[in-house]
XYZ file of N, CA, C and O in Angstrom:
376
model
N -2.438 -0.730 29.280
C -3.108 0.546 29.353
C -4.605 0.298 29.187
O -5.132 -0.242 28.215
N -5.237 0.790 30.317
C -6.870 0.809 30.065
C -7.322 2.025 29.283
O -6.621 2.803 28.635
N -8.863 2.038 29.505
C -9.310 3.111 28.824
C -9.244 4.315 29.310
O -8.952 5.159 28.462
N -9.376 4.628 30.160
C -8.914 5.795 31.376
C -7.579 6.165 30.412
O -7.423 6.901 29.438
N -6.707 5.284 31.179
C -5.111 5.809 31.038
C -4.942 6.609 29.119
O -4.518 7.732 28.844
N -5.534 5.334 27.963
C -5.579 6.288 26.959
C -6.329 7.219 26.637
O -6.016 7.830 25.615
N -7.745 7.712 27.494
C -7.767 9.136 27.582
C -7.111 10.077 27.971
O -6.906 11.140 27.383
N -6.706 9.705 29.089
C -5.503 10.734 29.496
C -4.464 11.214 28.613
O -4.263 12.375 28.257
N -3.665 9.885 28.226
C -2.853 10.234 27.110
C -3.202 10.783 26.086
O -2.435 11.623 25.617
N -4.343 10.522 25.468
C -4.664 11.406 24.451
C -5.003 12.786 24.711
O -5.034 13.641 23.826
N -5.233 12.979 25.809
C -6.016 14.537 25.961
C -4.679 15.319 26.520
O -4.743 16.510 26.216
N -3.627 15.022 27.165
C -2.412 15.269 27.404
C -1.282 15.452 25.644
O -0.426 16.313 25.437
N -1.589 14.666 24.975
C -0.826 14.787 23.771
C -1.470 15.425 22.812
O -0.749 15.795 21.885
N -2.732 15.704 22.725
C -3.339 16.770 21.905
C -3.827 18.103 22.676
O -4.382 18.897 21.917
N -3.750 18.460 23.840
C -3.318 19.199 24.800
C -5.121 19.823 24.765
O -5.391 21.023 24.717
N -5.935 18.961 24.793
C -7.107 19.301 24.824
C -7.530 18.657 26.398
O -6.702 18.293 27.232
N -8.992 18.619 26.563
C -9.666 17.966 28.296
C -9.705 16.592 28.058
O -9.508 16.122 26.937
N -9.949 15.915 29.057
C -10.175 14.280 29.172
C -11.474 14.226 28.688
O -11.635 13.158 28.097
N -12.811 15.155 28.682
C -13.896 14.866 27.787
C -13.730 14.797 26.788
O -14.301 13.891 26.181
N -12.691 15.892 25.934
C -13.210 16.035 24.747
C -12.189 14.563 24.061
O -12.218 14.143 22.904
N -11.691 14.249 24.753
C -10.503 13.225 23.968
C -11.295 11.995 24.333
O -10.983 11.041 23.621
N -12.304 11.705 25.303
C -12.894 10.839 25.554
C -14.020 10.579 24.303
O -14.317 9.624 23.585
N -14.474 11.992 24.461
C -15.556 11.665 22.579
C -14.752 11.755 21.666
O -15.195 11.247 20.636
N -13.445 12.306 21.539
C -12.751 11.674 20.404
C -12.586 10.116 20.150
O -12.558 9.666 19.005
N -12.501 9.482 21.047
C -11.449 7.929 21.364
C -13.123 7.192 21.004
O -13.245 6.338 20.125
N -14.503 7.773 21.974
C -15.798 6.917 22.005
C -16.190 7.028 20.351
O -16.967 6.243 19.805
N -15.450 8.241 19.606
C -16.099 8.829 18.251
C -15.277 7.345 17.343
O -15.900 6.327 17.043
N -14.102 7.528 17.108
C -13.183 6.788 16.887
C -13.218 4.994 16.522
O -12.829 4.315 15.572
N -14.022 4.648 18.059
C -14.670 3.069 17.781
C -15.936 3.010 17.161
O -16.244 1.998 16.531
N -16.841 4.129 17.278
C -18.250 4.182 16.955
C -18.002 3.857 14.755
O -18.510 3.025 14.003
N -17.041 4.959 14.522
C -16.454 4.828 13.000
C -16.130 3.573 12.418
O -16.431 2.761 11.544
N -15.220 3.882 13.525
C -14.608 1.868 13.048
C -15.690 0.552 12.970
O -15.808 -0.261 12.054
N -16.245 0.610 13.922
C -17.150 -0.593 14.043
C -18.309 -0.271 12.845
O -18.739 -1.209 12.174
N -18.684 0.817 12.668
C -19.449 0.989 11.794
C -19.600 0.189 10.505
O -20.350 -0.650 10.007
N -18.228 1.054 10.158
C -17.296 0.828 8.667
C -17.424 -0.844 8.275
O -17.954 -1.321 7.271
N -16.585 -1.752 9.701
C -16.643 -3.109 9.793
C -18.403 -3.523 9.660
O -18.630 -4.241 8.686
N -19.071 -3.326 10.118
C -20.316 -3.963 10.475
C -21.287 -4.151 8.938
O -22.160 -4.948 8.596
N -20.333 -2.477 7.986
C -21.272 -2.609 6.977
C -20.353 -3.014 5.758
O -20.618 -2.609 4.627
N -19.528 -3.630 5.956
C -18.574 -5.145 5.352
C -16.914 -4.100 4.582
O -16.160 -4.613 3.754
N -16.750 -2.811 5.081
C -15.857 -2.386 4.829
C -14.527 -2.332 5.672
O -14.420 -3.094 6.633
N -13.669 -1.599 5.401
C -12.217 -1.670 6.356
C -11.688 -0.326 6.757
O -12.138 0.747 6.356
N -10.735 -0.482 7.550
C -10.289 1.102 8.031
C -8.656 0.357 7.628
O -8.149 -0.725 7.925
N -8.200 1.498 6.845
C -7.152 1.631 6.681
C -6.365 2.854 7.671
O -6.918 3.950 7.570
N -5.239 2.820 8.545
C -4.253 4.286 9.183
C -3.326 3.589 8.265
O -3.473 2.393 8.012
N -2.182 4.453 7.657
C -1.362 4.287 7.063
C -0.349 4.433 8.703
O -0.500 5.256 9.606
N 0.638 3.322 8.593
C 1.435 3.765 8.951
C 1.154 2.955 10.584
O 2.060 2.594 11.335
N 0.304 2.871 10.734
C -0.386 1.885 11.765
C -1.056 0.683 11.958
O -1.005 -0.103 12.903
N -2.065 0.639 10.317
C -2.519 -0.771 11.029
C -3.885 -1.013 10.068
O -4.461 0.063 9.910
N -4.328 -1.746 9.619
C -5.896 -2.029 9.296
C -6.624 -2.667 9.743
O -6.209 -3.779 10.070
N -7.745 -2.420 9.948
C -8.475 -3.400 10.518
C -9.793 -3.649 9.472
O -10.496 -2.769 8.976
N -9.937 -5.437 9.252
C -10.411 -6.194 8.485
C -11.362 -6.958 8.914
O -11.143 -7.434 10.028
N -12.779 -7.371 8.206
C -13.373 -8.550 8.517
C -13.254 -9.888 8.165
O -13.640 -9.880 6.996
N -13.057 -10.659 8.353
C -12.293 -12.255 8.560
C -13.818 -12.784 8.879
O -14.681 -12.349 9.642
N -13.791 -13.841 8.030
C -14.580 -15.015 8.199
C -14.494 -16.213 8.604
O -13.744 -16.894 7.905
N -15.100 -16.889 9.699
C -14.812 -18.191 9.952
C -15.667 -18.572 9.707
O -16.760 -18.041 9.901
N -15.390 -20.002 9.013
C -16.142 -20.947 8.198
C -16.483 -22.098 9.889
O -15.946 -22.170 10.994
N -17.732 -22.850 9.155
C -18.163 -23.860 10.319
C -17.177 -24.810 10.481
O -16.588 -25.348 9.543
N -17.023 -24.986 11.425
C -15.811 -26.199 11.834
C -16.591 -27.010 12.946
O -17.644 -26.681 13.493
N -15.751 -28.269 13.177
C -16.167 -29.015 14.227
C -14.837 -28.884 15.305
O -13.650 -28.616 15.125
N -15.769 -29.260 16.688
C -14.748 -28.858 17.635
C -14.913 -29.863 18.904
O -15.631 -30.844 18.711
N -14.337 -29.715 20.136
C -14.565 -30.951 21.028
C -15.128 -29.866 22.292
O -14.756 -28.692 22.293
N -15.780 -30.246 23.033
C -16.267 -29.901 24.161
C -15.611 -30.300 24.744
O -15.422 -31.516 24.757
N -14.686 -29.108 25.811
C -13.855 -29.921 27.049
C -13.928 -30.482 27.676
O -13.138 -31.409 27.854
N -15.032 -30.212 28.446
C -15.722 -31.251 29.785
C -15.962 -32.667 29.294
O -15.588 -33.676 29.893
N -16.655 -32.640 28.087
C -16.825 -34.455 27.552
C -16.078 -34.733 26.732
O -15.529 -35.832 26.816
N -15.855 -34.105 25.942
C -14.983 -34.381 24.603
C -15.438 -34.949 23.641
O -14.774 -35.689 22.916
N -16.721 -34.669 23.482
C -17.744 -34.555 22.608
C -17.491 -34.131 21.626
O -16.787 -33.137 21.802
N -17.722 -34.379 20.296
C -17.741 -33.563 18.596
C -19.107 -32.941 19.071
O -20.138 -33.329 19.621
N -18.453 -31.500 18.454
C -19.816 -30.412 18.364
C -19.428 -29.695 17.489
O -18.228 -29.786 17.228
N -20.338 -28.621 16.623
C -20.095 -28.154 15.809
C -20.109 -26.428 15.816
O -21.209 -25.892 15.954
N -19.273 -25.834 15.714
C -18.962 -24.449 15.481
C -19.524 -23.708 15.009
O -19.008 -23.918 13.911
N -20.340 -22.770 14.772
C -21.552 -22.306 13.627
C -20.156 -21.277 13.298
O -19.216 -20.877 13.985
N -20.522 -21.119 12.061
C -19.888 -20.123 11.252
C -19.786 -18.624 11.766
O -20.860 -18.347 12.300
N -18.810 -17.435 11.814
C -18.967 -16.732 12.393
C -17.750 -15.296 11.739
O -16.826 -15.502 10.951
N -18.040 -14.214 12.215
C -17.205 -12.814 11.381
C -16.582 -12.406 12.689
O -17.002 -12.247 13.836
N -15.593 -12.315 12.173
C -14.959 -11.685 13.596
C -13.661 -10.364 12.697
O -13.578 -10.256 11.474
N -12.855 -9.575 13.666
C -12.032 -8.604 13.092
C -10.739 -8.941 13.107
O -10.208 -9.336 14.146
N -10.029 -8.816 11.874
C -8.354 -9.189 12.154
C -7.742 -7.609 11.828
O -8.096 -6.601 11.216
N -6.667 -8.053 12.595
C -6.043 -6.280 12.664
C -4.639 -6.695 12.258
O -3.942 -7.621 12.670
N -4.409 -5.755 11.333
C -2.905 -6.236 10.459
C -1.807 -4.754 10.626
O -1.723 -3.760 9.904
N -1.266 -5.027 11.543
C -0.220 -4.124 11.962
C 0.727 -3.322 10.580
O 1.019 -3.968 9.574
N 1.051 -2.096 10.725
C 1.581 -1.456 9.417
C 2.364 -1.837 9.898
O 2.340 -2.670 10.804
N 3.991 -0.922 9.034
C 5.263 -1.198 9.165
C 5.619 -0.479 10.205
O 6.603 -0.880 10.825
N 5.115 0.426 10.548
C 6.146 1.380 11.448
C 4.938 1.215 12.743
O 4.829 2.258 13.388
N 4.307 0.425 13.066
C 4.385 0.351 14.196
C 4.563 -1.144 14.725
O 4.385 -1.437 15.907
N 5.006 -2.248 13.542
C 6.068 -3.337 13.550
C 7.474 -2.608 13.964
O 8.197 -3.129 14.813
N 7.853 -1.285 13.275
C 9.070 -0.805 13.946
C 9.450 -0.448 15.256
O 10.426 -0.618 15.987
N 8.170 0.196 15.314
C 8.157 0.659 16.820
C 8.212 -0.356 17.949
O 8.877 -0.174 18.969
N 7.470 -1.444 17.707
C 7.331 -2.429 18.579
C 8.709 -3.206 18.398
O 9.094 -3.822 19.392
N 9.458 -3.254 17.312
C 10.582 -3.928 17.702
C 11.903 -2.657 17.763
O 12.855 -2.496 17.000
N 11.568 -2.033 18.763
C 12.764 -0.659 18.829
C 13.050 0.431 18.149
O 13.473 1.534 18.495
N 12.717 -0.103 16.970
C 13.165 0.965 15.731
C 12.231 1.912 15.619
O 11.033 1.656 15.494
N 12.577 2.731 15.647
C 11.791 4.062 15.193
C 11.904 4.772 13.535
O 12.827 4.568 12.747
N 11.130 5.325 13.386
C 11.284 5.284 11.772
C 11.614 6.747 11.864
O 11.867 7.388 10.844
């Protein structure tokens, strides 16, 4: 599903327009990334959190030569699935 298609769906399941579900969905990442950027987390119960994760410097190989090079340290987001949409994804519905 692209971004299109989950506007649609959203503006179809909250029975509102494809704009306004579109600034819901654009509102939605603007929060999230926020939250993350200024070293906090978003908790949905029931869905999922999303976390900032740190990677430490590592060394690594360059494919083309296979060279040792080194990784600079870096933050990236890990997203930790709740239970019930571990359920959902494996059939079960809660």
């Amino acid at each position: 599903m692209n971004k299109t298609e989950l506007v649609q769906s959203l503006a179809a399941a909250t029975d509102q327009s494809q704009a306004a579900a579109a600034r819901a969905l654009e509102a939605l990442t603007r929060i999230v990334s926020d939250e993350l950027a200024s070293g906090g987390e978003v908790v949905i119960p029931g869905f999922g959190s999303f976390k900032r994760a740190e990677r430490a410097e590592r060394t690594g190989r360059n494919p083309q030569t296979g060279a040792a090079m080194t990784i600079a340290a870096s933050t990236s987001v890990k997203f930790v699935p709740g239970a019930a949409l571990k359920s959902a994804v494996n059939g079960k519905r809660e």
